mmCIF file with all atom_site columns, C-alpha atoms in Angstrom:
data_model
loop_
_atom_site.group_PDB
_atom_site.id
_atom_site.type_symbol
_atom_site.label_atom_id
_atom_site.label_alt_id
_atom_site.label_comp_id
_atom_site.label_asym_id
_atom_site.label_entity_id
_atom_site.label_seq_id
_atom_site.pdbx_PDB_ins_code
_atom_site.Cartn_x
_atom_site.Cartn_y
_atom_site.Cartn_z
_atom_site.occupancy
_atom_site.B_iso_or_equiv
_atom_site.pdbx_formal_charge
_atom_site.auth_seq_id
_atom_site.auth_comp_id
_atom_site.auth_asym_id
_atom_site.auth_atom_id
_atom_site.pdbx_PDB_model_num
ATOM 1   C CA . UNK A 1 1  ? 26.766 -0.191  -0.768  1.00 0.00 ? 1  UNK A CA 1
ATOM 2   C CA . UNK A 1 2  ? 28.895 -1.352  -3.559  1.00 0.00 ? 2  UNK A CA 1
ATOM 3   C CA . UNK A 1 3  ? 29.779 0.528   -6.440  1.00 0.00 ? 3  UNK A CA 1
ATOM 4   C CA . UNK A 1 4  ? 27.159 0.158   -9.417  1.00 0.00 ? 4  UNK A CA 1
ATOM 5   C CA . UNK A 1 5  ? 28.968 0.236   -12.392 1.00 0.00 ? 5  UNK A CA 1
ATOM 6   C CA . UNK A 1 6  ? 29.879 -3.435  -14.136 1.00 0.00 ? 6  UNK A CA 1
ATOM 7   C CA . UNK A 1 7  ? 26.885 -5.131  -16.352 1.00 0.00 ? 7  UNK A CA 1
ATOM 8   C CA . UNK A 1 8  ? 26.250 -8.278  -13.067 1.00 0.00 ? 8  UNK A CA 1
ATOM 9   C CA . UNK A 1 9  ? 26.182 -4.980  -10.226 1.00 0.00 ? 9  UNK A CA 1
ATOM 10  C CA . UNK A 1 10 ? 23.193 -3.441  -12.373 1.00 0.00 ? 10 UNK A CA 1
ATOM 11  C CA . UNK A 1 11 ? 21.028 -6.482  -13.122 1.00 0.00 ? 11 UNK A CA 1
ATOM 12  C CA . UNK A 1 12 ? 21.608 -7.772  -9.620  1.00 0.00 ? 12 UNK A CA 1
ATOM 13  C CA . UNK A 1 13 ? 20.073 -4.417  -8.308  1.00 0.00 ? 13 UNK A CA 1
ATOM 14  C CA . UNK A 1 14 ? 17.348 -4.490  -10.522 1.00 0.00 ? 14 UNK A CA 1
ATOM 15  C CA . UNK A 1 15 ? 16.609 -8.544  -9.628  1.00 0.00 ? 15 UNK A CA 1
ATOM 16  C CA . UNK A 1 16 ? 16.167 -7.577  -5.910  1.00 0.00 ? 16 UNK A CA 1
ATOM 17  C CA . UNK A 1 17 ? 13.988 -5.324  -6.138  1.00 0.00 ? 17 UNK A CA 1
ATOM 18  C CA . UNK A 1 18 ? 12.336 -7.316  -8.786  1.00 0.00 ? 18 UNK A CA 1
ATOM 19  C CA . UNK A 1 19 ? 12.177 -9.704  -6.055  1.00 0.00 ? 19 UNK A CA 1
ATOM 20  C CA . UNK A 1 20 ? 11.156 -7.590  -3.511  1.00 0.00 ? 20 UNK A CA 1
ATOM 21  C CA . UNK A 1 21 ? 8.042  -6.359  -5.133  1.00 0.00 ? 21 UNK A CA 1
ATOM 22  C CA . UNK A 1 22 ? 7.249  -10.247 -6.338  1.00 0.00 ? 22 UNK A CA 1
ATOM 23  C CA . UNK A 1 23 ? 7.158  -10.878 -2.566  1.00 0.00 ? 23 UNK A CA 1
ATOM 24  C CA . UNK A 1 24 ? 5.154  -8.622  -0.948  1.00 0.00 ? 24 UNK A CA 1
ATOM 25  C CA . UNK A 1 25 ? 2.287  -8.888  -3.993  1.00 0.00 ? 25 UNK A CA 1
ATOM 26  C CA . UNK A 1 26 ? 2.225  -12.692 -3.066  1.00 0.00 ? 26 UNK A CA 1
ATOM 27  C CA . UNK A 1 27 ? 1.983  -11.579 0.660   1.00 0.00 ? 27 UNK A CA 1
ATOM 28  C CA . UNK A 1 28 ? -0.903 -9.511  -0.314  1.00 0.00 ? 28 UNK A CA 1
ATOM 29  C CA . UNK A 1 29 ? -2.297 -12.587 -2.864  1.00 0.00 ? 29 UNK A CA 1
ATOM 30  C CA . UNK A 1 30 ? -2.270 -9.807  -5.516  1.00 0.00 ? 30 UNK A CA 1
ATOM 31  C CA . UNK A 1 31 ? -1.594 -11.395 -9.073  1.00 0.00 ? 31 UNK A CA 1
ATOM 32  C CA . UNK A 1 32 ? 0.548  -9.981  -11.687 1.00 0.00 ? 32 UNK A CA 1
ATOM 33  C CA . UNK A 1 33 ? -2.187 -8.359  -13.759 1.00 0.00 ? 33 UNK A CA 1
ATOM 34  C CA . UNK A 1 34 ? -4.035 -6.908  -10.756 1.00 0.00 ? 34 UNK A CA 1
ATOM 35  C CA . UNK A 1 35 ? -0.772 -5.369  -9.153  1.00 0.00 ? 35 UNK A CA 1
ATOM 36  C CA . UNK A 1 36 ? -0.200 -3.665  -12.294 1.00 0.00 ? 36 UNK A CA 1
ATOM 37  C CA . UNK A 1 37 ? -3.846 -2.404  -12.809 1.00 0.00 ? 37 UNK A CA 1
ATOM 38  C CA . UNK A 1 38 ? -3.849 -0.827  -9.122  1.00 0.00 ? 38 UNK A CA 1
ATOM 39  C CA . UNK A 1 39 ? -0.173 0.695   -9.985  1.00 0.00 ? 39 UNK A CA 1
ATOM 40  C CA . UNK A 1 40 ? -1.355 1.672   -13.173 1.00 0.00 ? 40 UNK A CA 1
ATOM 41  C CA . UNK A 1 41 ? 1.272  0.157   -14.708 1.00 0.00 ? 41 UNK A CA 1
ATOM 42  C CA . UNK A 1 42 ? 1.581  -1.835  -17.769 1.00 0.00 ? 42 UNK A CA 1
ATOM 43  C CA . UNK A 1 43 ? 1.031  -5.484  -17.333 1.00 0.00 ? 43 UNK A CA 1
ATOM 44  C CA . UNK A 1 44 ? 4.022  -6.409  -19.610 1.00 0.00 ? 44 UNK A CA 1
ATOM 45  C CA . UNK A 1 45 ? 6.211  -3.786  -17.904 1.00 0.00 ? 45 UNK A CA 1
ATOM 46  C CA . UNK A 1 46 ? 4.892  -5.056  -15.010 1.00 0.00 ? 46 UNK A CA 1
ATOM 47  C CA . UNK A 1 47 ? 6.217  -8.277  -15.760 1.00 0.00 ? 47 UNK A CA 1
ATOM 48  C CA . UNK A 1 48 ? 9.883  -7.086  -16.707 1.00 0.00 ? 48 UNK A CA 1
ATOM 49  C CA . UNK A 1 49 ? 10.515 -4.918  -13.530 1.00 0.00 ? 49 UNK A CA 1
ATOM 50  C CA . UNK A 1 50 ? 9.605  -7.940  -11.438 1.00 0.00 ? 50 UNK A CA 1
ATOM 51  C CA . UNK A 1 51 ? 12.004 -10.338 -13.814 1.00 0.00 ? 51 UNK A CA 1
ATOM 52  C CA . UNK A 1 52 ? 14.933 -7.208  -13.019 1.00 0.00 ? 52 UNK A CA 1
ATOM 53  C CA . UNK A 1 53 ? 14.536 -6.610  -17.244 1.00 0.00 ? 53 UNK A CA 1
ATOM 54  C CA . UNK A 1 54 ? 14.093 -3.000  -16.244 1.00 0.00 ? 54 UNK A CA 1
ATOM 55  C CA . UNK A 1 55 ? 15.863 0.346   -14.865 1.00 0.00 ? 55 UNK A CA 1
ATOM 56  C CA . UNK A 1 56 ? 12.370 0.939   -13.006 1.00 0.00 ? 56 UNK A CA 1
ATOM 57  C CA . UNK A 1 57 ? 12.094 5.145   -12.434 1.00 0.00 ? 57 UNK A CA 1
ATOM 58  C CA . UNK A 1 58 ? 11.470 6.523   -8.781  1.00 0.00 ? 58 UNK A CA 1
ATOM 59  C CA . UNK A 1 59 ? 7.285  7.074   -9.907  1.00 0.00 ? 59 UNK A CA 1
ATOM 60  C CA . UNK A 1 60 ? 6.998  3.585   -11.223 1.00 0.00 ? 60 UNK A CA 1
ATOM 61  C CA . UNK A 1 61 ? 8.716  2.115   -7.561  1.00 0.00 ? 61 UNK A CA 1
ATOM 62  C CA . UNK A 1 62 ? 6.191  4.763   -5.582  1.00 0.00 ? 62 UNK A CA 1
ATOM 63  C CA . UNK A 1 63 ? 3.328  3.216   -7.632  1.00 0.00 ? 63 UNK A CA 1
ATOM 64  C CA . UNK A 1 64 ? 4.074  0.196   -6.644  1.00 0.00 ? 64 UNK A CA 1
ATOM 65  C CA . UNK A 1 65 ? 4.715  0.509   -3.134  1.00 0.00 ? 65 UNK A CA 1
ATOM 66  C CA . UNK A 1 66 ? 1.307  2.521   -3.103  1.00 0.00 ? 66 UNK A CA 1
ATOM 67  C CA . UNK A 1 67 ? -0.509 -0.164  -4.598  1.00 0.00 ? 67 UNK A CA 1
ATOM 68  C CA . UNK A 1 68 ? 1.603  -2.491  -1.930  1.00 0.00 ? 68 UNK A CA 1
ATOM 69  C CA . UNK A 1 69 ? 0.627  -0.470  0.948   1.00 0.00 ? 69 UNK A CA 1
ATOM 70  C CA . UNK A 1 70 ? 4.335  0.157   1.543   1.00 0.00 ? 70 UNK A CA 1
ATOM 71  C CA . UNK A 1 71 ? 6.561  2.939   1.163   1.00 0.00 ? 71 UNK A CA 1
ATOM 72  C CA . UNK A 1 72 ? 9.422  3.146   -1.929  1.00 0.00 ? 72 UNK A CA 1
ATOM 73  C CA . UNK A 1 73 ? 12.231 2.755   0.792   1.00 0.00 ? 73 UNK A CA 1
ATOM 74  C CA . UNK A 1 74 ? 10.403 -0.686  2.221   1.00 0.00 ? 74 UNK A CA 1
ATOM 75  C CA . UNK A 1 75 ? 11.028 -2.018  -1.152  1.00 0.00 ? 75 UNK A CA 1
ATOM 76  C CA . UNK A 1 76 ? 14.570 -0.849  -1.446  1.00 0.00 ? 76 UNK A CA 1
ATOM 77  C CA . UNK A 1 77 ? 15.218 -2.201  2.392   1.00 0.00 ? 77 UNK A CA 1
ATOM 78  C CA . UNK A 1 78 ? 13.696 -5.454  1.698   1.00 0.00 ? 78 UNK A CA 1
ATOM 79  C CA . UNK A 1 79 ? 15.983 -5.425  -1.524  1.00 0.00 ? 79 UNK A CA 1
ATOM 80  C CA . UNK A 1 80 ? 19.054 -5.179  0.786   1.00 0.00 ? 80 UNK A CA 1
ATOM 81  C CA . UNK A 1 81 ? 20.256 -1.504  -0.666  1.00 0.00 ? 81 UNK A CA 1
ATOM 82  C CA . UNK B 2 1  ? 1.819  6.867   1.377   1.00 0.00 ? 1  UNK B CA 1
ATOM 83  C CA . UNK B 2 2  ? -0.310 8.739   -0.665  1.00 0.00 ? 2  UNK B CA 1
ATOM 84  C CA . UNK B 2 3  ? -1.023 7.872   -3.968  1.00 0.00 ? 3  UNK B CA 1
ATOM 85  C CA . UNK B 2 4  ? 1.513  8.937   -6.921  1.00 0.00 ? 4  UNK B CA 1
ATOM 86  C CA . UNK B 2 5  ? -1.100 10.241  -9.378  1.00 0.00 ? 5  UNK B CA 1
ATOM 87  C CA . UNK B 2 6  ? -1.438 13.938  -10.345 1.00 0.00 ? 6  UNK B CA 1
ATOM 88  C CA . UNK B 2 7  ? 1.343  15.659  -11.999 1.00 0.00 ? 7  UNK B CA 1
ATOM 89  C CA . UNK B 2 8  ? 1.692  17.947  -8.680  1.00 0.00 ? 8  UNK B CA 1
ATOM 90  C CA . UNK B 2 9  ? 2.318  13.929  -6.407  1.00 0.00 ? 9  UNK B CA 1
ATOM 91  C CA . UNK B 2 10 ? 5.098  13.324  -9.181  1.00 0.00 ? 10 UNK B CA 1
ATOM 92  C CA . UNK B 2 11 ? 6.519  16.901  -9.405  1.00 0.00 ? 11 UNK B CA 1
ATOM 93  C CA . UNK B 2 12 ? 6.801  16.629  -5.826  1.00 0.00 ? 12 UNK B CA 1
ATOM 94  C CA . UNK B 2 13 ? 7.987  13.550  -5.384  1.00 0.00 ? 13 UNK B CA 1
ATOM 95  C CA . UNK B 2 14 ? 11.126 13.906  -7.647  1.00 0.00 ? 14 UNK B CA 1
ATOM 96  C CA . UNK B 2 15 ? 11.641 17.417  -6.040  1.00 0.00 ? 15 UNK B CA 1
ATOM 97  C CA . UNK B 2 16 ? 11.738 16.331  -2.525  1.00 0.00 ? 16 UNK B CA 1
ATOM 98  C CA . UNK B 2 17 ? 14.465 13.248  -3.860  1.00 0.00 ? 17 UNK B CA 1
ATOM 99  C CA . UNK B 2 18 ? 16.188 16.274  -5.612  1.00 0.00 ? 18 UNK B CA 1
ATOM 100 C CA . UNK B 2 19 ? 16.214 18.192  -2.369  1.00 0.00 ? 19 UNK B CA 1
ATOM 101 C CA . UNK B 2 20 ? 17.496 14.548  -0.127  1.00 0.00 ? 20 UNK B CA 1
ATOM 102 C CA . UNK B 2 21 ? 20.134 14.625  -2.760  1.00 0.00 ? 21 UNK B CA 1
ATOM 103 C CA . UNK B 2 22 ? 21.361 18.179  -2.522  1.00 0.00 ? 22 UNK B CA 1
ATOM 104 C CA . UNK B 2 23 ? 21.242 18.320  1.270   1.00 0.00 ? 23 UNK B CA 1
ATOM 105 C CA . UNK B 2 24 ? 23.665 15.102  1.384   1.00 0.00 ? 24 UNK B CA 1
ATOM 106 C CA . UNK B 2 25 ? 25.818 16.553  -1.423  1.00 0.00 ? 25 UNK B CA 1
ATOM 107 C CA . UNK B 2 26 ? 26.015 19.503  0.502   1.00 0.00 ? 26 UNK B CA 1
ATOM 108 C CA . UNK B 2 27 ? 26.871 18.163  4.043   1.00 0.00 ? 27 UNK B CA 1
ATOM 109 C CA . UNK B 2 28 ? 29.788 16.292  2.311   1.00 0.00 ? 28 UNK B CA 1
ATOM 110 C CA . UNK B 2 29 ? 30.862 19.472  0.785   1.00 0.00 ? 29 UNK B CA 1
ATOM 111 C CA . UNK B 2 30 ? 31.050 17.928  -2.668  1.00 0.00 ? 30 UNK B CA 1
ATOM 112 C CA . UNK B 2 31 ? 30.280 20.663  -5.659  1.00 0.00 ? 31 UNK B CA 1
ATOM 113 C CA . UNK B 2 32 ? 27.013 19.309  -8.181  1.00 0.00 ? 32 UNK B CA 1
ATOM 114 C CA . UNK B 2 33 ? 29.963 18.480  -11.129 1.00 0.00 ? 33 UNK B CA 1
ATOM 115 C CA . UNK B 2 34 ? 32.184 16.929  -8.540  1.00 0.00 ? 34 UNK B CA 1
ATOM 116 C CA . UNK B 2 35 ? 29.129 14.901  -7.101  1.00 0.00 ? 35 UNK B CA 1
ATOM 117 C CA . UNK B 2 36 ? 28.251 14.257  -11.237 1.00 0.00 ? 36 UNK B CA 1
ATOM 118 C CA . UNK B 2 37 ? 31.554 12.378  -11.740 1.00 0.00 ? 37 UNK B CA 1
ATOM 119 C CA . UNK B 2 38 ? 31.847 10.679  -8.811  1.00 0.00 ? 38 UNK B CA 1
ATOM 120 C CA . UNK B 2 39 ? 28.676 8.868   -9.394  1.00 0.00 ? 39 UNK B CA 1
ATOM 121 C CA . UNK B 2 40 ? 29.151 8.742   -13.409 1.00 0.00 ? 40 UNK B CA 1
ATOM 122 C CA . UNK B 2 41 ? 26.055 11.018  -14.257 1.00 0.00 ? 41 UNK B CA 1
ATOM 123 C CA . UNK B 2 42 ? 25.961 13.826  -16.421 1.00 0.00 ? 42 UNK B CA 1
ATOM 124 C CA . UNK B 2 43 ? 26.792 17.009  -15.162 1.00 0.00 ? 43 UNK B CA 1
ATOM 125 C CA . UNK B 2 44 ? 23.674 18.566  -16.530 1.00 0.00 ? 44 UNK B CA 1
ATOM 126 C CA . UNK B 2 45 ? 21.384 15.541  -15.631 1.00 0.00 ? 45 UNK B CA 1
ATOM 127 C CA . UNK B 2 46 ? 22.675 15.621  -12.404 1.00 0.00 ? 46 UNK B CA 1
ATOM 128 C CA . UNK B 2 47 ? 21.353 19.495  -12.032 1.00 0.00 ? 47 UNK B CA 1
ATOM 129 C CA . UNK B 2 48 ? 17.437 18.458  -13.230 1.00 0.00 ? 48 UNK B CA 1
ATOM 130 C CA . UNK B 2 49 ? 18.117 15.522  -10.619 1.00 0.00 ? 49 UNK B CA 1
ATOM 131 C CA . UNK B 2 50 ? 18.718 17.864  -7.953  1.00 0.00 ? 50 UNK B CA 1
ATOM 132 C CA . UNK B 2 51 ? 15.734 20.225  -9.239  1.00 0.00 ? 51 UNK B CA 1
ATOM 133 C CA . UNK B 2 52 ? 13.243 17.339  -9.673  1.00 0.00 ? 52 UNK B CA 1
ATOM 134 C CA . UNK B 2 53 ? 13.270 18.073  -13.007 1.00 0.00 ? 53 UNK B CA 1
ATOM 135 C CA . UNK B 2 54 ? 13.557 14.146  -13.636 1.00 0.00 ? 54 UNK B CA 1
ATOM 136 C CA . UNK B 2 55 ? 12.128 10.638  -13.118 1.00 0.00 ? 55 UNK B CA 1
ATOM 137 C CA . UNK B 2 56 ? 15.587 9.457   -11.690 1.00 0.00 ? 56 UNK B CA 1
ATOM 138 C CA . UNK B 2 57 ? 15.773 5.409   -12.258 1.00 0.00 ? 57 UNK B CA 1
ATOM 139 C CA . UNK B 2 58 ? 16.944 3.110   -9.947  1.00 0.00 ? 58 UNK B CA 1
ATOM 140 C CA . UNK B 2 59 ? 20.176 2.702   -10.646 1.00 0.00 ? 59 UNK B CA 1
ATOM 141 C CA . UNK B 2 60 ? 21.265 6.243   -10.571 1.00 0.00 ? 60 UNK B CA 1
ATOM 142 C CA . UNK B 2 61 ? 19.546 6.818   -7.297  1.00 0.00 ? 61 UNK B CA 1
ATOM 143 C CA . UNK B 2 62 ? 22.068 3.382   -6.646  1.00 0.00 ? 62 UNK B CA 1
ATOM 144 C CA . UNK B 2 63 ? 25.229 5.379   -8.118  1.00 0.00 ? 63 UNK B CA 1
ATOM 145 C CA . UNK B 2 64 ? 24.590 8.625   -6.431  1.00 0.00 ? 64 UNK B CA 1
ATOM 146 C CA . UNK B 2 65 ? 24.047 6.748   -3.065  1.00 0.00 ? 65 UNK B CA 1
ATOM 147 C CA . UNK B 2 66 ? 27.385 4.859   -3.652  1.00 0.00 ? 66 UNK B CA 1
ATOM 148 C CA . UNK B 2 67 ? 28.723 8.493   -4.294  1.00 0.00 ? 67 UNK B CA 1
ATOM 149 C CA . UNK B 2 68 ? 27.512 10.112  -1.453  1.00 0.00 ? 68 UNK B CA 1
ATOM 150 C CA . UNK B 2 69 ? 28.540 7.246   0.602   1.00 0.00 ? 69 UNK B CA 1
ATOM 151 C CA . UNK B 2 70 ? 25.021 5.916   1.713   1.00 0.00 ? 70 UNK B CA 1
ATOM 152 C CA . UNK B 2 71 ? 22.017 3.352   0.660   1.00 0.00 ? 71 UNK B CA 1
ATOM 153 C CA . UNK B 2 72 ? 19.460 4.189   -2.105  1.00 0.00 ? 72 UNK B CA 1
ATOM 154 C CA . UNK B 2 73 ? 17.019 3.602   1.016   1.00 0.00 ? 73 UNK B CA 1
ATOM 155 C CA . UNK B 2 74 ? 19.065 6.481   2.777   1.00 0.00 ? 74 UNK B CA 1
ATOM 156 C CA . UNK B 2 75 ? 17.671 8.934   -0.175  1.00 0.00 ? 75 UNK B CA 1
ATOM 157 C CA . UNK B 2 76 ? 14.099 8.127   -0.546  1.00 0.00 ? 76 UNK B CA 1
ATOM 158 C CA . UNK B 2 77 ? 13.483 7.673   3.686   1.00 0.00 ? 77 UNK B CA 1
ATOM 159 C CA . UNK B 2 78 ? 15.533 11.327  3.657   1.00 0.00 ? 78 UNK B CA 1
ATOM 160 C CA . UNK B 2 79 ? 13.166 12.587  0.677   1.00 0.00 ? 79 UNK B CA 1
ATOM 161 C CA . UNK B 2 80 ? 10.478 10.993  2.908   1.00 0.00 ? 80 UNK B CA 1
ATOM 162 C CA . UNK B 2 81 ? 8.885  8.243   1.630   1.00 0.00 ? 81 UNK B CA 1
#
């Protein structure tokens, strides 16, 4: 696991798992919009963590693998960290 | 996975990382300020972190894993989910 520290290490992180989520919501034909609804998480946020715009918090990642029918460490696994 | 709804889900959620985090800390005989600087988080964040007094983001849970000498994945399948 590399060190996260320089500006690249960070948004690569957050672009897997960005990634990560985008992929298993198309597996499960979810759209944007409805992912977020069942996460209860705001559509535009919704849209950022997905892009890697944000430092997503531990409750927003276990929302989202609930809503994925995953747990949080599938998505960090299929993120590669 | 159940779902991450009620205040008690979240409170325990962040607790049991907390806990993952501690016991890992702990086995590698690190002290919470050594653990802190290692991983470039603030000594007293790092103690709510370790109390689940805090919605830890991604990439701290990334720095502390680095720190501790593990995956983010490591953490959260420790914490148990």
């Amino acid at each position: 696991m590399p060190r996260v520290s320089g500006k690249t290490d960070k948004d690569q992180l957050l672009a897997l798992l960005g990634a990560a989520i985008r992929a298993r919501r198309k597996v499960m034909d979810l759209s944007q919009e409805a992912l977020a609804d069942q996460a209860g998480i705001d559509r535009s946020h919704m849209g950022k963590i997905e892009r890697g715009e944000r430092n997503v918090t531990l409750l927003n990642v276990a929302k989202l693998a609930h809503a994925l029918s995953c747990k949080p460490s599938d998505l960090l696994v299929d993120a590669g960290f």
